[in-house]
Short mmCIF file of C-alpha atoms in Angstrom, two decimals:
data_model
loop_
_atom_site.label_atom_id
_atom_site.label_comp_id
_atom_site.label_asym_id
_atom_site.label_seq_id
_atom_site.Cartn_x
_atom_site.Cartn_y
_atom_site.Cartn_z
CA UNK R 1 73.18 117.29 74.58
CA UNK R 2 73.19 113.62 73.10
CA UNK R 3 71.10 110.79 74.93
CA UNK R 4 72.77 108.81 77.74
CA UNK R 5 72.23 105.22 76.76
CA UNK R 6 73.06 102.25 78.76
CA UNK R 7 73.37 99.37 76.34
CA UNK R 8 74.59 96.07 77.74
CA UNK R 9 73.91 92.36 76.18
CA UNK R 10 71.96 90.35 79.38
CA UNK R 11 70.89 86.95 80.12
CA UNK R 12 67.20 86.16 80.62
CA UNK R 13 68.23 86.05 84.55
CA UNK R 14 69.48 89.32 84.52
CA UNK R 15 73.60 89.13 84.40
CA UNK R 16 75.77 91.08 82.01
CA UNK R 17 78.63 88.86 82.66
CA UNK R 18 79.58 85.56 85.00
CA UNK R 19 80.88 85.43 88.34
CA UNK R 20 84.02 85.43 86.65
CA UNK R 21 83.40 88.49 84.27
CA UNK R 22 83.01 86.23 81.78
CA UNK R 23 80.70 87.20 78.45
CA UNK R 24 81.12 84.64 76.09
CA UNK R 25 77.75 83.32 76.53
CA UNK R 26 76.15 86.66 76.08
CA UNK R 27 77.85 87.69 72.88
CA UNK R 28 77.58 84.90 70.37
CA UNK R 29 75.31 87.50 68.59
CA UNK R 30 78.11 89.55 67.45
CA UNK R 31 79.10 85.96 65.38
CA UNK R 32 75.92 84.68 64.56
CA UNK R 33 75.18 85.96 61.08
CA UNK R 34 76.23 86.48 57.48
CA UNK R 35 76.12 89.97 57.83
CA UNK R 36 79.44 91.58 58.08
CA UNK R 37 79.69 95.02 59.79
CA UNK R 38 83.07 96.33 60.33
CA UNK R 39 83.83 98.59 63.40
CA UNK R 40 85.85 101.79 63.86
CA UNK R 41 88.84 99.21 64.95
CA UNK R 42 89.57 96.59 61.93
CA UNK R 43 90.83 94.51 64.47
CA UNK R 44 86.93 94.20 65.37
CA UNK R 45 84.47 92.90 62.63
CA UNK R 46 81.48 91.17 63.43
CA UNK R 47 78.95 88.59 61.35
CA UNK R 48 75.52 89.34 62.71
CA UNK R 49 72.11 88.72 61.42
CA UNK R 50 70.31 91.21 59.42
CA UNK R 51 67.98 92.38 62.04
CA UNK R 52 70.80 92.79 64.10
CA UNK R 53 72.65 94.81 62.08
CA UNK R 54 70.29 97.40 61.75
CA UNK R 55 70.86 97.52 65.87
CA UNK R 56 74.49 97.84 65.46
CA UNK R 57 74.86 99.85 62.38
CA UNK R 58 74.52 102.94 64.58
CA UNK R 59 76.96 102.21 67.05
CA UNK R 60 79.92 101.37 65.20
CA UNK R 61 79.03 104.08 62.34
CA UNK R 62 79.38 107.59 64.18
CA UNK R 63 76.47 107.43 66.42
CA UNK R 64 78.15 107.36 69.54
CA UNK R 65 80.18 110.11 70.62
CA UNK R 66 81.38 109.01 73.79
CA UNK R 67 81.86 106.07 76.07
CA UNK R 68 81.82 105.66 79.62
CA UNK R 69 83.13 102.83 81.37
CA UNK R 70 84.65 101.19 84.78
CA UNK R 71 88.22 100.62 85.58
CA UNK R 72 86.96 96.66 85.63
CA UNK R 73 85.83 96.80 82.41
CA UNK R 74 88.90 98.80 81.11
CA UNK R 75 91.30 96.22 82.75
CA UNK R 76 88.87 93.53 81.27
CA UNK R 77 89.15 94.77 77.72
CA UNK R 78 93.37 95.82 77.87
CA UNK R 79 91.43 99.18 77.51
CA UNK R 80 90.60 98.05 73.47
CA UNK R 81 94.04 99.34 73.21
CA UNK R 82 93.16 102.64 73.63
CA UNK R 83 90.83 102.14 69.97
CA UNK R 84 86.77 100.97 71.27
CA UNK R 85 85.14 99.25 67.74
CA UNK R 86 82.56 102.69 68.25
CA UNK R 87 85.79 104.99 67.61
CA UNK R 88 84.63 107.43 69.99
CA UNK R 89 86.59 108.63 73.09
CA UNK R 90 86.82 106.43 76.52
CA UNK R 91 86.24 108.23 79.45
CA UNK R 92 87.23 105.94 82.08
CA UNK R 93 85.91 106.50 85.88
CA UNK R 94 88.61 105.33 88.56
CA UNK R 95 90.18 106.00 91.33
CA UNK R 96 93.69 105.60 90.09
CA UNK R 97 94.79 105.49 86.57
CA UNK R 98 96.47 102.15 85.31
CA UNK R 99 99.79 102.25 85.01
CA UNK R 100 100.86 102.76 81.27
CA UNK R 101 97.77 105.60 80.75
CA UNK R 102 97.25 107.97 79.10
CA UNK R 103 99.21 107.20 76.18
CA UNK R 104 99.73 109.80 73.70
CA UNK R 105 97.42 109.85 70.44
CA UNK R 106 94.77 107.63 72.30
CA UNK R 107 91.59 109.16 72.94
CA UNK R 108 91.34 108.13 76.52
CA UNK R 109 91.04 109.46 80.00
CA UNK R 110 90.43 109.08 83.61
CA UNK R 111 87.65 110.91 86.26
CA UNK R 112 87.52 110.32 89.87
CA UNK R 113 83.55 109.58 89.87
CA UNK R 114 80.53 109.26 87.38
CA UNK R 115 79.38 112.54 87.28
CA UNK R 116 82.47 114.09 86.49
CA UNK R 117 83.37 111.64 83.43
CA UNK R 118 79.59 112.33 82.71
CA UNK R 119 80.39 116.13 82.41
CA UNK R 120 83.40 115.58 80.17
CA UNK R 121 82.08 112.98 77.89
CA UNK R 122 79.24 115.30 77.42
CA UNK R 123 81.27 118.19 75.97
CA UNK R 124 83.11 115.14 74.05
CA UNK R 125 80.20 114.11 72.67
CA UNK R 126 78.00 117.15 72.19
CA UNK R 127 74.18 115.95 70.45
CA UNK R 128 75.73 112.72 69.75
CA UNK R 129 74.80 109.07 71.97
CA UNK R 130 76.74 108.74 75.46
CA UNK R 131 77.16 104.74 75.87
CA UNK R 132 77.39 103.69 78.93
CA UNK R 133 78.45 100.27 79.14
CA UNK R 134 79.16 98.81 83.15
CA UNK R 135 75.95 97.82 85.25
CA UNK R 136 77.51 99.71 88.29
CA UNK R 137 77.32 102.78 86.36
CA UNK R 138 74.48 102.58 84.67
CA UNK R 139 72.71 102.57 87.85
CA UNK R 140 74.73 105.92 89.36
CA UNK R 141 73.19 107.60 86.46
CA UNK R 142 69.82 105.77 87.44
CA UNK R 143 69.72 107.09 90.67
CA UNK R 144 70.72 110.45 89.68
CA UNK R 145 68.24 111.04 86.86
CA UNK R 146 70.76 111.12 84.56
CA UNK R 147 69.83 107.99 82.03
CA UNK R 148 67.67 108.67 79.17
CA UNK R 149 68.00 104.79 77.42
CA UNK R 150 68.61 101.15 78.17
CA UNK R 151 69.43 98.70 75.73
CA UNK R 152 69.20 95.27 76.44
CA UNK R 153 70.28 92.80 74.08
CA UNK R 154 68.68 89.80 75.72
CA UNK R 155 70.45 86.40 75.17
CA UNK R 156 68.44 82.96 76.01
CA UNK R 157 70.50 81.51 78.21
CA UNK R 158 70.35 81.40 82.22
CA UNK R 159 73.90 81.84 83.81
CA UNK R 160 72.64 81.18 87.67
CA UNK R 161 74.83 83.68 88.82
CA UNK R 162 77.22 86.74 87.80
CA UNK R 163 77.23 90.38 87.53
CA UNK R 164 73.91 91.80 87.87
CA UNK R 165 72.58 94.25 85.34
CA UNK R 166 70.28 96.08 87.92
CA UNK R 167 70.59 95.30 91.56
CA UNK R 168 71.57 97.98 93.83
CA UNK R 169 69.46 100.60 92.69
CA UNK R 170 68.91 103.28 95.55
CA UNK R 171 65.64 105.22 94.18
CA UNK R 172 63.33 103.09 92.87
CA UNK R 173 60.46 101.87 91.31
CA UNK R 174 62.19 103.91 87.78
CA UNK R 175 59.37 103.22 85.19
CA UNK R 176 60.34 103.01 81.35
CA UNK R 177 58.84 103.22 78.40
CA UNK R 178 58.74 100.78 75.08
CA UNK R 179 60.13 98.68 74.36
CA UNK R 180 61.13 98.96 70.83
CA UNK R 181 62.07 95.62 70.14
CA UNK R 182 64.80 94.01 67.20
CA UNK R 183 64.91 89.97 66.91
CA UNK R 184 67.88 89.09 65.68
CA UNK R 185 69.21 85.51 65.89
CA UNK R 186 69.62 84.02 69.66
CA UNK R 187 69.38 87.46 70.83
CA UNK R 188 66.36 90.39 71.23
CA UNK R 189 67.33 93.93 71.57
CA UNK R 190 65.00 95.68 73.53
CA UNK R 191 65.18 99.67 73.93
CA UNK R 192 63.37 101.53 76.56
CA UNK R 193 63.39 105.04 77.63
CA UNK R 194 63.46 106.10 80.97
CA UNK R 195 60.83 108.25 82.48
CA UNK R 196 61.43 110.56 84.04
#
């Protein structure tokens, strides 16, 4: 089985997004650069720094063979159209599907709860990387022993208040190991892997 990897971009006071949901201050990195890396969408290129590229190369070129998500994050994102810039499947946990999904062609689908779009994106995915990319899940999978990596591509800025990255965690201290760290420009990707 591949690694389950949470990997979510983070200010330096812990929020993956605003109070609104808002990430525009957390993903100037994916503009930052001369570096061009295109994604599995073309509607998606970025211009990143080198060092930064070397962190995303992976993602966007094969790497990850599934995705895992939230219904907010799915509304959030129009559900990337049904196309993620990773090209791998979306395997959406929620308690009702949106109307308009499935749609034919489009590698995306719906589970009732984590473990069971866990399960699913597994076989999906076979030895290749399981992203994981909402704080709400990420911490299910915490809880149950299930995450083997967090990425946290920290930004230097201090948003005051949003949507926590970690809070809420049910069994813990959970200890980690690393971090192997990439400085890109205005951001540092930090990797850790969880003990367990």
């Amino acid at each position: 089985m591949g690694k389950v990897v949470s990997a979510l971009s983070m200010s330096l006071d812990g929020f993956v997004a605003d109070e609104h949901g808002g990430v525009g201050e957390l993903f100037g990195w994916y503009q930052n650069g001369d570096v061009e890396i295109s994604s599995a969408d073309p509607r998606w290129t970025f211009h990143v720094t080198e060092a930064s590229a070397r962190f995303l190369r992976p993602a966007v070129g094969g790497a990850v063979g599934a995705l895992i998500c939230g219904r907010r994050l799915f509304d959030h994102t129009d559900g990337w159209n049904g196309r993620h810039p990773a090209g791998c499947p979306i395997f959406v946990v929620s308690h009702a599907t949106p109307a308009g999904w499935p749609r034919d062609g489009l590698p995306v689908s719906f589970y009732p709860d984590a473990i069971t779009a866990l399960d699913a994106a597994q076989t999906e995915a076979g030895d290749r990387v399981i992203a994981v990319s909402t704080p709400t899940l990420t911490r299910q999978y915490l809880d149950a022993g299930l995450l083997d990596e967090i990425t946290v591509s920290l930004i230097p800025v201090l948003l005051g208040e949003g949507i926590s990255f970690f809070t809420g965690l049910t069994i813990a201290p959970i200890r980690l190991d690393g971090p192997d760290v990439i400085e890109g420009g205005g951001v540092t990707h930090l990797t850790y892997r969880v003990i367990k």
